CSV table of C-alpha atoms (C1' of nucleotides) in Angstrom, one decimal:
chain,number,residue,atom,x,y,z
A,6,UNK,CA,-27.2,1.4,10.0
A,7,UNK,CA,-27.0,-2.0,11.5
A,8,UNK,CA,-24.8,-3.1,14.4
A,9,UNK,CA,-22.2,-4.8,12.1
A,10,UNK,CA,-22.0,-1.7,10.0
A,11,UNK,CA,-21.5,0.5,13.2
A,12,UNK,CA,-18.6,-1.7,14.6
A,13,UNK,CA,-17.0,-2.0,11.2
A,14,UNK,CA,-16.9,1.9,11.0
A,15,UNK,CA,-15.6,2.1,14.5
A,16,UNK,CA,-12.8,-0.5,13.7
A,17,UNK,CA,-12.0,1.6,10.6
A,18,UNK,CA,-11.6,4.8,12.5
A,19,UNK,CA,-9.3,3.3,15.0
A,20,UNK,CA,-7.4,1.4,12.2
A,21,UNK,CA,-6.9,4.7,10.3
A,22,UNK,CA,-5.3,6.3,13.4
A,23,UNK,CA,-3.2,3.3,13.9
A,24,UNK,CA,-2.2,3.1,10.1
A,25,UNK,CA,-1.3,6.8,10.3
A,26,UNK,CA,1.5,6.2,12.8
A,27,UNK,CA,2.4,2.7,12.2
A,28,UNK,CA,1.9,2.1,8.5
A,29,UNK,CA,-0.4,-0.5,6.8
A,30,UNK,CA,2.1,-3.2,7.7
A,31,UNK,CA,2.4,-2.0,11.3
A,32,UNK,CA,-1.4,-2.1,11.5
A,33,UNK,CA,-1.9,-5.3,13.4
A,34,UNK,CA,-5.2,-7.3,14.1
A,35,UNK,CA,-4.3,-8.1,17.6
A,36,UNK,CA,-3.4,-4.7,19.0
A,37,UNK,CA,-6.3,-3.1,16.9
A,38,UNK,CA,-8.7,-5.4,18.7
A,39,UNK,CA,-7.3,-4.7,22.0
A,40,UNK,CA,-7.8,-0.9,21.5
A,41,UNK,CA,-11.4,-1.6,20.7
A,42,UNK,CA,-11.9,-3.8,23.5
A,43,UNK,CA,-13.0,-6.7,21.3
A,44,UNK,CA,-11.6,-10.2,20.2
A,45,UNK,CA,-9.1,-10.8,17.4
A,46,UNK,CA,-11.4,-13.2,15.9
A,47,UNK,CA,-14.5,-11.1,16.1
A,48,UNK,CA,-12.7,-8.2,14.4
A,49,UNK,CA,-11.2,-10.4,11.8
A,50,UNK,CA,-14.6,-11.7,10.8
A,51,UNK,CA,-15.6,-8.3,9.5
A,52,UNK,CA,-12.8,-8.2,6.7
A,53,UNK,CA,-11.8,-11.9,6.1
A,54,UNK,CA,-8.2,-11.2,5.7
A,55,UNK,CA,-5.6,-8.6,6.7
A,56,UNK,CA,-5.3,-7.4,3.1
A,57,UNK,CA,-8.9,-6.6,2.9
A,58,UNK,CA,-8.7,-4.7,6.2
A,59,UNK,CA,-5.7,-2.8,4.7
A,60,UNK,CA,-7.9,-2.1,1.5
A,61,UNK,CA,-10.7,-0.9,3.6
A,62,UNK,CA,-8.6,1.4,5.7
A,63,UNK,CA,-7.2,2.9,2.5
A,64,UNK,CA,-10.6,3.5,1.2
A,65,UNK,CA,-11.7,5.1,4.4
A,66,UNK,CA,-8.6,7.3,4.2
A,67,UNK,CA,-9.5,8.4,0.7
A,68,UNK,CA,-13.0,9.2,1.7
A,69,UNK,CA,-11.7,11.4,4.6
A,70,UNK,CA,-9.2,13.1,2.3
A,71,UNK,CA,-11.9,13.7,-0.2
A,72,UNK,CA,-14.2,15.3,2.5
A,73,UNK,CA,-11.4,17.3,4.0
A,74,UNK,CA,-9.3,18.3,1.1
A,75,UNK,CA,-11.0,17.9,-2.3
A,76,UNK,CA,-14.6,18.7,-1.7
A,77,UNK,CA,-14.0,21.9,0.1
A,78,UNK,CA,-11.7,23.1,-2.4
A,79,UNK,CA,-14.1,22.1,-5.3
A,80,UNK,CA,-16.9,24.2,-3.5
A,81,UNK,CA,-14.8,27.4,-4.2
A,82,UNK,CA,-15.4,29.2,-7.5
A,83,UNK,CA,-13.8,27.5,-10.4
A,84,UNK,CA,-10.4,28.7,-11.5
A,85,UNK,CA,-7.7,29.9,-9.3
A,86,UNK,CA,-9.5,29.7,-6.0
A,87,UNK,CA,-9.9,26.0,-6.4
A,88,UNK,CA,-6.3,25.4,-7.3
A,89,UNK,CA,-5.2,27.4,-4.2
A,90,UNK,CA,-7.9,25.8,-2.1
A,91,UNK,CA,-6.5,22.3,-2.9
A,92,UNK,CA,-3.1,23.1,-1.8
A,93,UNK,CA,-4.2,25.0,1.3
A,94,UNK,CA,-6.4,22.1,2.3
A,95,UNK,CA,-3.7,19.6,1.7
A,96,UNK,CA,-1.4,21.5,3.8
A,97,UNK,CA,-4.0,21.7,6.6
A,98,UNK,CA,-4.6,18.0,6.2
A,99,UNK,CA,-1.0,17.1,6.9
A,100,UNK,CA,-1.3,19.0,10.1
A,101,UNK,CA,-4.7,17.7,11.1
A,102,UNK,CA,-4.6,16.0,14.5
A,103,UNK,CA,-7.3,13.6,13.4
A,104,UNK,CA,-4.6,11.7,11.7
A,105,UNK,CA,-2.0,11.6,14.5
A,106,UNK,CA,0.8,10.2,12.2
A,107,UNK,CA,0.1,12.1,9.1
A,108,UNK,CA,-1.4,11.0,5.8
A,109,UNK,CA,-1.8,7.1,5.7
A,110,UNK,CA,-1.9,7.2,1.9
A,111,UNK,CA,1.5,8.8,1.7
A,112,UNK,CA,3.0,6.5,4.1
A,113,UNK,CA,1.5,3.5,2.3
A,114,UNK,CA,2.9,4.9,-1.0
A,115,UNK,CA,6.4,4.5,0.2
A,116,UNK,CA,5.6,1.3,1.9
A,117,UNK,CA,4.4,-0.4,-0.9
A,118,UNK,CA,6.2,1.0,-3.9
A,119,UNK,CA,8.1,-2.2,-4.2
A,120,UNK,CA,5.4,-4.6,-3.1
A,121,UNK,CA,3.2,-5.3,-6.2
A,122,UNK,CA,-0.3,-6.5,-5.6
A,123,UNK,CA,-3.8,-5.5,-4.9
A,124,UNK,CA,-2.9,-2.9,-2.3
A,125,UNK,CA,-0.2,-1.3,-4.5
A,126,UNK,CA,-2.7,-1.2,-7.2
A,127,UNK,CA,-5.2,0.7,-5.0
A,128,UNK,CA,-2.6,3.2,-3.7
A,129,UNK,CA,-1.5,3.9,-7.4
A,130,UNK,CA,-5.2,4.4,-8.4
A,131,UNK,CA,-5.7,6.9,-5.5
A,132,UNK,CA,-2.5,8.8,-6.3
A,133,UNK,CA,-3.5,8.9,-9.9
A,134,UNK,CA,-7.0,10.2,-8.9
A,135,UNK,CA,-5.5,13.0,-6.7
A,136,UNK,CA,-3.1,13.9,-9.7
A,137,UNK,CA,-6.0,14.1,-12.0
A,138,UNK,CA,-7.9,16.4,-9.6
A,139,UNK,CA,-5.0,18.8,-9.4
A,140,UNK,CA,-4.5,18.8,-13.2
A,141,UNK,CA,-8.2,19.2,-13.8
A,142,UNK,CA,-8.3,22.2,-11.3
A,143,UNK,CA,-5.4,23.7,-13.1
A,144,UNK,CA,-6.7,23.1,-16.6
A,145,UNK,CA,-10.0,24.8,-15.5
A,146,UNK,CA,-8.1,27.7,-14.3
A,147,UNK,CA,-6.5,28.1,-17.6
A,148,UNK,CA,-9.7,27.9,-19.4
A,149,UNK,CA,-11.2,30.6,-17.0
A,150,UNK,CA,-8.1,32.8,-17.9
A,151,UNK,CA,-6.5,32.8,-14.6
A,152,UNK,CA,-3.7,30.8,-15.5
A,153,UNK,CA,-1.3,31.1,-18.6
A,154,UNK,CA,-2.7,29.4,-21.7
A,155,UNK,CA,0.7,27.7,-22.3
A,156,UNK,CA,0.9,26.3,-18.8
A,157,UNK,CA,2.1,22.7,-18.7
A,158,UNK,CA,-0.5,21.5,-16.2
A,159,UNK,CA,1.2,18.1,-15.7
A,160,UNK,CA,4.3,19.8,-14.7
A,161,UNK,CA,2.3,22.3,-12.6
A,162,UNK,CA,0.7,19.3,-10.8
A,163,UNK,CA,4.0,17.5,-10.3
A,164,UNK,CA,5.5,20.6,-8.6
A,165,UNK,CA,2.5,21.2,-6.4
A,166,UNK,CA,2.1,17.5,-5.1
A,167,UNK,CA,5.9,17.4,-4.4
A,168,UNK,CA,5.7,20.5,-2.3
A,169,UNK,CA,2.9,19.0,-0.3
A,170,UNK,CA,4.9,15.8,0.1
A,171,UNK,CA,8.0,17.7,1.1
A,172,UNK,CA,5.9,19.6,3.8
A,173,UNK,CA,5.0,16.4,5.5
A,174,UNK,CA,8.6,15.4,5.8
A,175,UNK,CA,9.7,18.9,7.1
A,176,UNK,CA,6.7,19.2,9.4
A,177,UNK,CA,6.3,15.8,10.7
A,178,UNK,CA,9.7,14.3,11.1
A,179,UNK,CA,12.0,17.5,11.3
A,180,UNK,CA,9.2,19.4,13.2
A,181,UNK,CA,10.6,22.6,11.8
A,182,UNK,CA,8.3,25.5,12.7
A,183,UNK,CA,8.9,27.3,9.6
A,184,UNK,CA,7.6,24.4,7.5
A,185,UNK,CA,4.2,25.7,7.1
A,186,UNK,CA,5.4,29.3,6.0
A,187,UNK,CA,7.8,27.4,3.5
A,188,UNK,CA,5.1,25.3,2.1
A,189,UNK,CA,2.7,28.2,1.7
A,190,UNK,CA,5.2,30.5,0.1
A,191,UNK,CA,6.2,27.7,-2.3
A,192,UNK,CA,2.6,26.9,-3.5
A,193,UNK,CA,1.7,30.5,-3.8
A,194,UNK,CA,5.1,31.1,-5.8
A,195,UNK,CA,4.1,28.1,-7.9
A,196,UNK,CA,0.6,29.5,-8.6
A,197,UNK,CA,1.8,33.0,-9.1
A,198,UNK,CA,4.3,32.0,-11.8
A,199,UNK,CA,1.5,30.2,-13.5
A,200,UNK,CA,-0.7,33.2,-13.6
A,201,UNK,CA,-1.2,35.3,-16.8
A,202,UNK,CA,1.2,38.2,-17.3
A,203,UNK,CA,-0.5,41.5,-17.0
B,3,UNK,CA,40.4,-5.9,6.8
B,4,UNK,CA,39.7,-8.8,9.0
B,5,UNK,CA,37.2,-11.7,8.3
B,6,UNK,CA,34.6,-10.3,10.6
B,7,UNK,CA,34.8,-6.9,9.1
B,8,UNK,CA,34.4,-8.3,5.7
B,9,UNK,CA,31.3,-10.3,6.6
B,10,UNK,CA,29.9,-7.4,8.3
B,11,UNK,CA,30.3,-5.3,5.2
B,12,UNK,CA,28.6,-8.0,3.2
B,13,UNK,CA,25.8,-8.1,5.7
B,14,UNK,CA,25.2,-4.4,5.6
B,15,UNK,CA,25.2,-4.4,1.7
B,16,UNK,CA,22.5,-7.0,1.5
B,17,UNK,CA,20.7,-5.3,4.4
B,18,UNK,CA,20.7,-2.1,2.5
B,19,UNK,CA,19.1,-3.6,-0.5
B,20,UNK,CA,16.6,-5.2,1.8
B,21,UNK,CA,15.8,-2.1,3.6
B,22,UNK,CA,15.4,-0.3,0.4
B,23,UNK,CA,12.4,-2.4,-0.7
B,24,UNK,CA,11.2,-3.5,2.7
B,25,UNK,CA,11.9,-0.6,5.0
B,26,UNK,CA,13.8,-0.7,8.2
B,27,UNK,CA,11.1,-2.6,9.9
B,28,UNK,CA,10.5,-5.1,7.1
B,29,UNK,CA,14.3,-5.6,7.4
B,30,UNK,CA,14.4,-9.1,9.2
B,31,UNK,CA,17.3,-10.9,10.6
B,32,UNK,CA,16.1,-14.4,9.5
B,33,UNK,CA,15.6,-13.6,5.9
B,34,UNK,CA,18.7,-11.5,5.8
B,35,UNK,CA,20.6,-14.6,7.2
B,36,UNK,CA,19.1,-16.9,4.6
B,37,UNK,CA,20.0,-14.5,1.7
B,38,UNK,CA,23.6,-14.4,2.8
B,39,UNK,CA,23.7,-18.2,3.4
B,40,UNK,CA,24.5,-17.9,7.1
B,41,UNK,CA,22.7,-18.5,10.5
B,42,UNK,CA,20.6,-16.1,12.3
B,43,UNK,CA,22.7,-16.2,15.3
B,44,UNK,CA,26.0,-15.8,13.4
B,45,UNK,CA,24.6,-12.7,11.8
B,46,UNK,CA,23.1,-11.4,14.9
B,47,UNK,CA,26.3,-11.6,16.8
B,48,UNK,CA,27.8,-8.9,14.5
B,49,UNK,CA,25.4,-6.3,15.8
B,50,UNK,CA,23.8,-7.3,19.2
B,51,UNK,CA,20.5,-6.1,18.6
B,52,UNK,CA,18.2,-5.4,15.7
B,53,UNK,CA,18.1,-1.6,16.6
B,54,UNK,CA,22.0,-1.4,16.2
B,55,UNK,CA,21.7,-3.3,12.9
B,56,UNK,CA,19.1,-0.6,11.7
B,57,UNK,CA,21.4,2.1,12.8
B,58,UNK,CA,24.3,0.5,10.9
B,59,UNK,CA,22.1,0.3,7.8
B,60,UNK,CA,21.2,3.9,8.1
B,61,UNK,CA,24.9,4.9,8.5
B,62,UNK,CA,26.0,2.8,5.5
B,63,UNK,CA,23.1,4.4,3.5
B,64,UNK,CA,24.2,7.8,4.4
B,65,UNK,CA,27.8,6.9,3.5
B,66,UNK,CA,26.6,5.7,0.0
B,67,UNK,CA,24.5,8.8,-0.4
B,68,UNK,CA,27.6,10.9,0.4
B,69,UNK,CA,29.7,9.1,-2.1
B,70,UNK,CA,27.2,9.1,-4.9
B,71,UNK,CA,25.4,12.5,-4.3
B,72,UNK,CA,27.2,15.0,-2.3
B,73,UNK,CA,30.9,14.3,-2.9
B,74,UNK,CA,30.6,14.5,-6.7
B,75,UNK,CA,28.6,17.6,-6.4
B,76,UNK,CA,31.1,19.4,-4.1
B,77,UNK,CA,33.8,18.4,-6.5
B,78,UNK,CA,32.3,20.8,-9.0
B,79,UNK,CA,33.4,24.4,-9.0
B,80,UNK,CA,31.7,26.3,-6.1
B,81,UNK,CA,28.5,28.3,-6.7
B,82,UNK,CA,25.8,27.4,-9.2
B,83,UNK,CA,27.4,24.1,-10.5
B,84,UNK,CA,27.4,22.7,-7.1
B,85,UNK,CA,23.8,23.4,-6.5
B,86,UNK,CA,22.7,22.0,-9.8
B,87,UNK,CA,25.1,19.0,-9.2
B,88,UNK,CA,23.4,18.2,-5.9
B,89,UNK,CA,20.0,18.0,-7.4
B,90,UNK,CA,21.0,16.3,-10.6
B,91,UNK,CA,22.9,13.6,-8.5
B,92,UNK,CA,20.0,13.3,-6.2
B,93,UNK,CA,17.7,12.6,-9.0
B,94,UNK,CA,20.1,10.0,-10.4
B,95,UNK,CA,20.4,8.5,-7.0
B,96,UNK,CA,16.6,7.9,-6.8
B,97,UNK,CA,16.8,6.0,-10.1
B,98,UNK,CA,20.0,4.0,-9.2
B,99,UNK,CA,19.3,0.4,-9.5
B,100,UNK,CA,22.1,-0.2,-6.7
B,101,UNK,CA,19.1,0.5,-4.4
B,102,UNK,CA,16.4,-1.5,-5.9
B,103,UNK,CA,13.7,0.1,-3.8
B,104,UNK,CA,14.8,3.6,-3.7
B,105,UNK,CA,16.4,5.7,-1.0
B,106,UNK,CA,16.2,3.8,2.4
B,107,UNK,CA,16.6,7.0,4.3
B,108,UNK,CA,13.7,8.6,2.7
B,109,UNK,CA,11.6,5.5,3.4
B,110,UNK,CA,12.8,5.5,7.0
B,111,UNK,CA,11.8,9.1,7.3
B,112,UNK,CA,8.2,8.2,7.0
B,113,UNK,CA,8.4,4.9,8.8
B,114,UNK,CA,9.8,6.5,11.9
B,115,UNK,CA,8.3,9.9,11.9
B,116,UNK,CA,6.0,8.7,14.8
B,117,UNK,CA,8.3,6.5,16.6
B,118,UNK,CA,10.8,8.5,18.9
B,119,UNK,CA,13.8,6.8,19.8
B,120,UNK,CA,17.5,6.5,18.7
B,121,UNK,CA,16.6,5.5,15.3
B,122,UNK,CA,14.4,8.4,14.7
B,123,UNK,CA,17.0,10.8,16.1
B,124,UNK,CA,19.6,9.3,13.7
B,125,UNK,CA,17.3,9.9,10.8
B,126,UNK,CA,16.6,13.5,11.7
B,127,UNK,CA,20.3,14.1,12.1
B,128,UNK,CA,20.9,12.9,8.7
B,129,UNK,CA,18.1,14.8,7.1
B,130,UNK,CA,19.3,18.0,8.8
B,131,UNK,CA,22.8,17.3,7.6
B,132,UNK,CA,21.5,17.0,3.9
B,133,UNK,CA,19.4,20.2,4.4
B,134,UNK,CA,22.5,22.0,5.6
B,135,UNK,CA,24.5,20.8,2.6
B,136,UNK,CA,21.9,22.2,0.2
B,137,UNK,CA,21.7,25.5,2.2
B,138,UNK,CA,25.5,25.8,2.3
B,139,UNK,CA,25.7,25.3,-1.3
B,140,UNK,CA,23.1,28.0,-2.0
B,141,UNK,CA,24.6,30.4,0.3
B,142,UNK,CA,28.0,29.7,-1.4
B,143,UNK,CA,26.4,30.5,-4.7
B,144,UNK,CA,25.0,33.8,-3.4
B,145,UNK,CA,28.4,34.9,-2.2
B,146,UNK,CA,29.8,33.9,-5.6
B,147,UNK,CA,27.2,36.2,-7.2
B,148,UNK,CA,25.6,33.3,-9.0
B,149,UNK,CA,22.4,33.6,-7.0
B,150,UNK,CA,20.5,36.6,-6.0
B,151,UNK,CA,21.6,38.3,-2.8
B,152,UNK,CA,18.1,38.4,-1.2
B,153,UNK,CA,17.5,34.7,-1.8
B,154,UNK,CA,15.9,33.0,1.2
B,155,UNK,CA,18.3,30.0,1.2
B,156,UNK,CA,16.1,28.0,3.6
B,157,UNK,CA,13.1,28.3,1.4
B,158,UNK,CA,15.2,27.5,-1.5
B,159,UNK,CA,16.4,24.3,0.1
B,160,UNK,CA,12.8,23.4,1.3
B,161,UNK,CA,11.6,23.6,-2.3
B,162,UNK,CA,14.6,21.7,-3.9
B,163,UNK,CA,14.4,18.8,-1.3
B,164,UNK,CA,10.5,18.6,-1.8
B,165,UNK,CA,11.0,18.3,-5.4
B,166,UNK,CA,13.5,15.4,-5.0
B,167,UNK,CA,11.1,13.8,-2.7
B,168,UNK,CA,8.1,14.1,-5.1
B,169,UNK,CA,10.2,12.7,-7.8
B,170,UNK,CA,10.7,9.5,-5.7
B,171,UNK,CA,7.0,9.1,-5.5
B,172,UNK,CA,6.3,9.8,-9.1
B,173,UNK,CA,9.1,7.6,-10.5
B,174,UNK,CA,9.1,4.7,-8.2
B,175,UNK,CA,5.4,4.2,-7.3
B,176,UNK,CA,3.6,5.7,-10.2
B,177,UNK,CA,6.3,4.8,-12.7
B,178,UNK,CA,5.5,7.8,-14.8
B,179,UNK,CA,8.0,8.0,-17.6
B,180,UNK,CA,7.7,11.7,-17.6
B,181,UNK,CA,8.8,12.0,-13.9
B,182,UNK,CA,12.5,12.5,-14.7
B,183,UNK,CA,11.7,15.4,-17.1
B,184,UNK,CA,9.4,17.1,-14.6
B,185,UNK,CA,12.0,16.8,-11.9
B,186,UNK,CA,14.7,18.3,-14.0
B,187,UNK,CA,12.5,21.1,-15.4
B,188,UNK,CA,11.4,21.9,-11.7
B,189,UNK,CA,14.9,22.0,-10.2
B,190,UNK,CA,16.2,24.0,-13.1
B,191,UNK,CA,13.3,26.5,-12.7
B,192,UNK,CA,13.9,26.7,-9.1
B,193,UNK,CA,17.6,27.6,-9.8
B,194,UNK,CA,16.7,29.9,-12.5
B,195,UNK,CA,14.4,31.9,-10.5
B,196,UNK,CA,17.0,32.2,-7.8
B,197,UNK,CA,19.7,33.5,-10.3
B,198,UNK,CA,20.6,37.2,-10.3
B,199,UNK,CA,18.5,39.3,-12.8
B,200,UNK,CA,20.6,40.7,-15.7
C,11,DT,C1',52.0,-26.1,15.7
C,12,DT,C1',49.7,-24.8,19.2
C,13,DG,C1',47.0,-21.8,22.0
C,14,DA,C1',43.9,-17.8,22.4
C,15,DC,C1',40.1,-15.6,20.6
C,16,DA,C1',37.3,-14.2,16.9
C,17,DA,C1',33.5,-15.9,14.2
C,18,DT,C1',29.8,-18.8,13.2
C,19,DA,C1',26.5,-22.3,14.1
C,20,DG,C1',23.1,-24.6,16.9
C,21,DT,C1',19.2,-24.7,19.9
C,22,DA,C1',15.7,-23.0,22.7
C,23,DC,C1',12.8,-19.4,24.4
C,24,DG,C1',8.5,-16.3,24.9
C,25,DA,C1',5.8,-13.2,22.3
C,26,DC,C1',3.2,-12.1,18.7
C,27,DC,C1',1.6,-12.7,13.7
C,28,DG,C1',-2.7,-13.9,10.7
C,29,DT,C1',-6.0,-17.4,10.3
C,30,DT,C1',-9.3,-21.2,11.4
C,31,DC,C1',-13.0,-23.4,14.0
C,32,DG,C1',-16.7,-24.4,17.0
C,33,DT,C1',-19.7,-22.2,20.1
C,34,DA,C1',-22.3,-18.7,22.5
C,35,DT,C1',-24.8,-14.6,22.3
C,36,DT,C1',-27.4,-11.0,20.3
C,37,DA,C1',-30.3,-8.6,16.4
C,38,DT,C1',-33.5,-8.9,13.2
C,39,DT,C1',-37.2,-11.0,10.7
C,40,DT,C1',-41.1,-13.9,10.3
D,6,DA,C1',-42.9,-15.8,20.4
D,7,DA,C1',-40.3,-18.6,17.4
D,8,DA,C1',-36.9,-19.0,13.8
D,9,DT,C1',-33.1,-17.5,11.5
D,10,DA,C1',-29.3,-14.8,10.6
D,11,DA,C1',-25.7,-11.7,12.2
D,12,DT,C1',-22.1,-10.8,15.4
D,13,DA,C1',-18.8,-11.9,18.8
D,14,DC,C1',-16.0,-14.9,21.5
D,15,DG,C1',-12.0,-18.1,23.3
D,16,DA,C1',-9.0,-21.4,22.2
D,17,DA,C1',-5.8,-23.2,19.1
D,18,DC,C1',-2.8,-23.7,14.7
D,19,DG,C1',1.6,-23.2,12.3
D,20,DG,C1',5.0,-19.6,11.5
D,21,DT,C1',8.1,-15.9,12.2
D,22,DC,C1',9.8,-12.5,15.1
D,23,DG,C1',14.0,-10.9,18.2
D,24,DT,C1',17.0,-12.6,21.5
D,25,DA,C1',19.6,-15.6,24.9
D,26,DC,C1',22.6,-19.1,25.7
D,27,DT,C1',25.9,-22.9,24.5
D,28,DA,C1',28.8,-25.4,21.4
D,29,DT,C1',31.7,-25.7,17.6
D,30,DT,C1',34.5,-24.2,13.9
D,31,DG,C1',38.0,-20.9,11.8
D,32,DT,C1',41.7,-17.6,12.0
D,33,DC,C1',46.0,-15.9,13.0
D,34,DA,C1',50.1,-14.5,16.0
D,35,DA,C1',53.6,-16.6,19.0
DNA sequence: TTGACAATAGTACGACCGTTCGTATTATTT
DNA sequence: AAATAATACGAACGGTCGTACTATTGTCAA
């Protein structure tokens, strides 16, 4: 790992934390450089433009999400455990102090939902990927016989993802201590209703 | 209505649209003045500070939300119709072209969930108000015998609000044409499960 | 119609934005 | 050890930000 790659990684770590609290727009090259004790221009040279910095941050965030949420869930036995693992890990991810201001991708979703361009395209792709992961896990659980054969997996994914989003708002903004219980109850209810009747 | 009050209202209308797409931080006095064909300083004089402008925008947004979502729902007969009305109107509100970029309050929620201060306080208050409205409607529906007596109304509100939030993301960012159907299915499912067994 | 005051415009400010450039320093390769 | 590439720096650019002051215009009751 060359020197450049090391600093680039350090920049992205700090940028991720900053984006988490201030958003992709609030992420500013000057203050980011200050926090890292380096010059604006030196930092800038690593990315070439602010937009490319933003894209790099989003990609780093997605990696972290994959490592923290998706991969551990997919390591579970296929079927129901994977589906539950996804939601459980997602809830834990929202509370993870590694991201001091919550999921940067979710923040960026709302920030950029009316600003077409490469950044929006990237966000949409990431969200679609996540949707596909949930749908795939649910479909697999159907095949395994854990979930009902007539389950509408797209509807299922919509509801599960919505609950994870709502949890963020309840936990991070309203700071309601019951948020976690509500979120867990909700996703478990969602999964229970999707199970085969016995 | 004096001249000043009229321009102030015009400013807030335009500011609301701008906040809807660009967020409360992206709302900028210079561009706002340009769009209204007036000077920065002339506009500025109406509010005294950007923060007060932001607060005024949020209050105007809350009024609009109350007029569009809450009041029409509360005009329905108490009990189940009111609960359903709330969710239906909320979904319609998210799609309303009056707010070209979706609900400004929801956007502000994520923008300010890590920026303590008077604006965050105001947003929290507004969200708590809305939560109370949903909880109140659900509780009333229990009293009317429409919903189960053992219903956890807080859990119910959490799930309902989460679905409305998730709908925004699915509809506005991902532009999935099935979003509306999913959202309606989800809230109707939520309500159906809360109904008394017969 | 005039006088008082509200409403708007004009101008300037310091701070910060993203970006560019030339140059110095440090790594890496030859 | 010499040559070359990678990395970082400081200074400066044109712009925009929010805000402060002063001047001008418009409104409306007496």
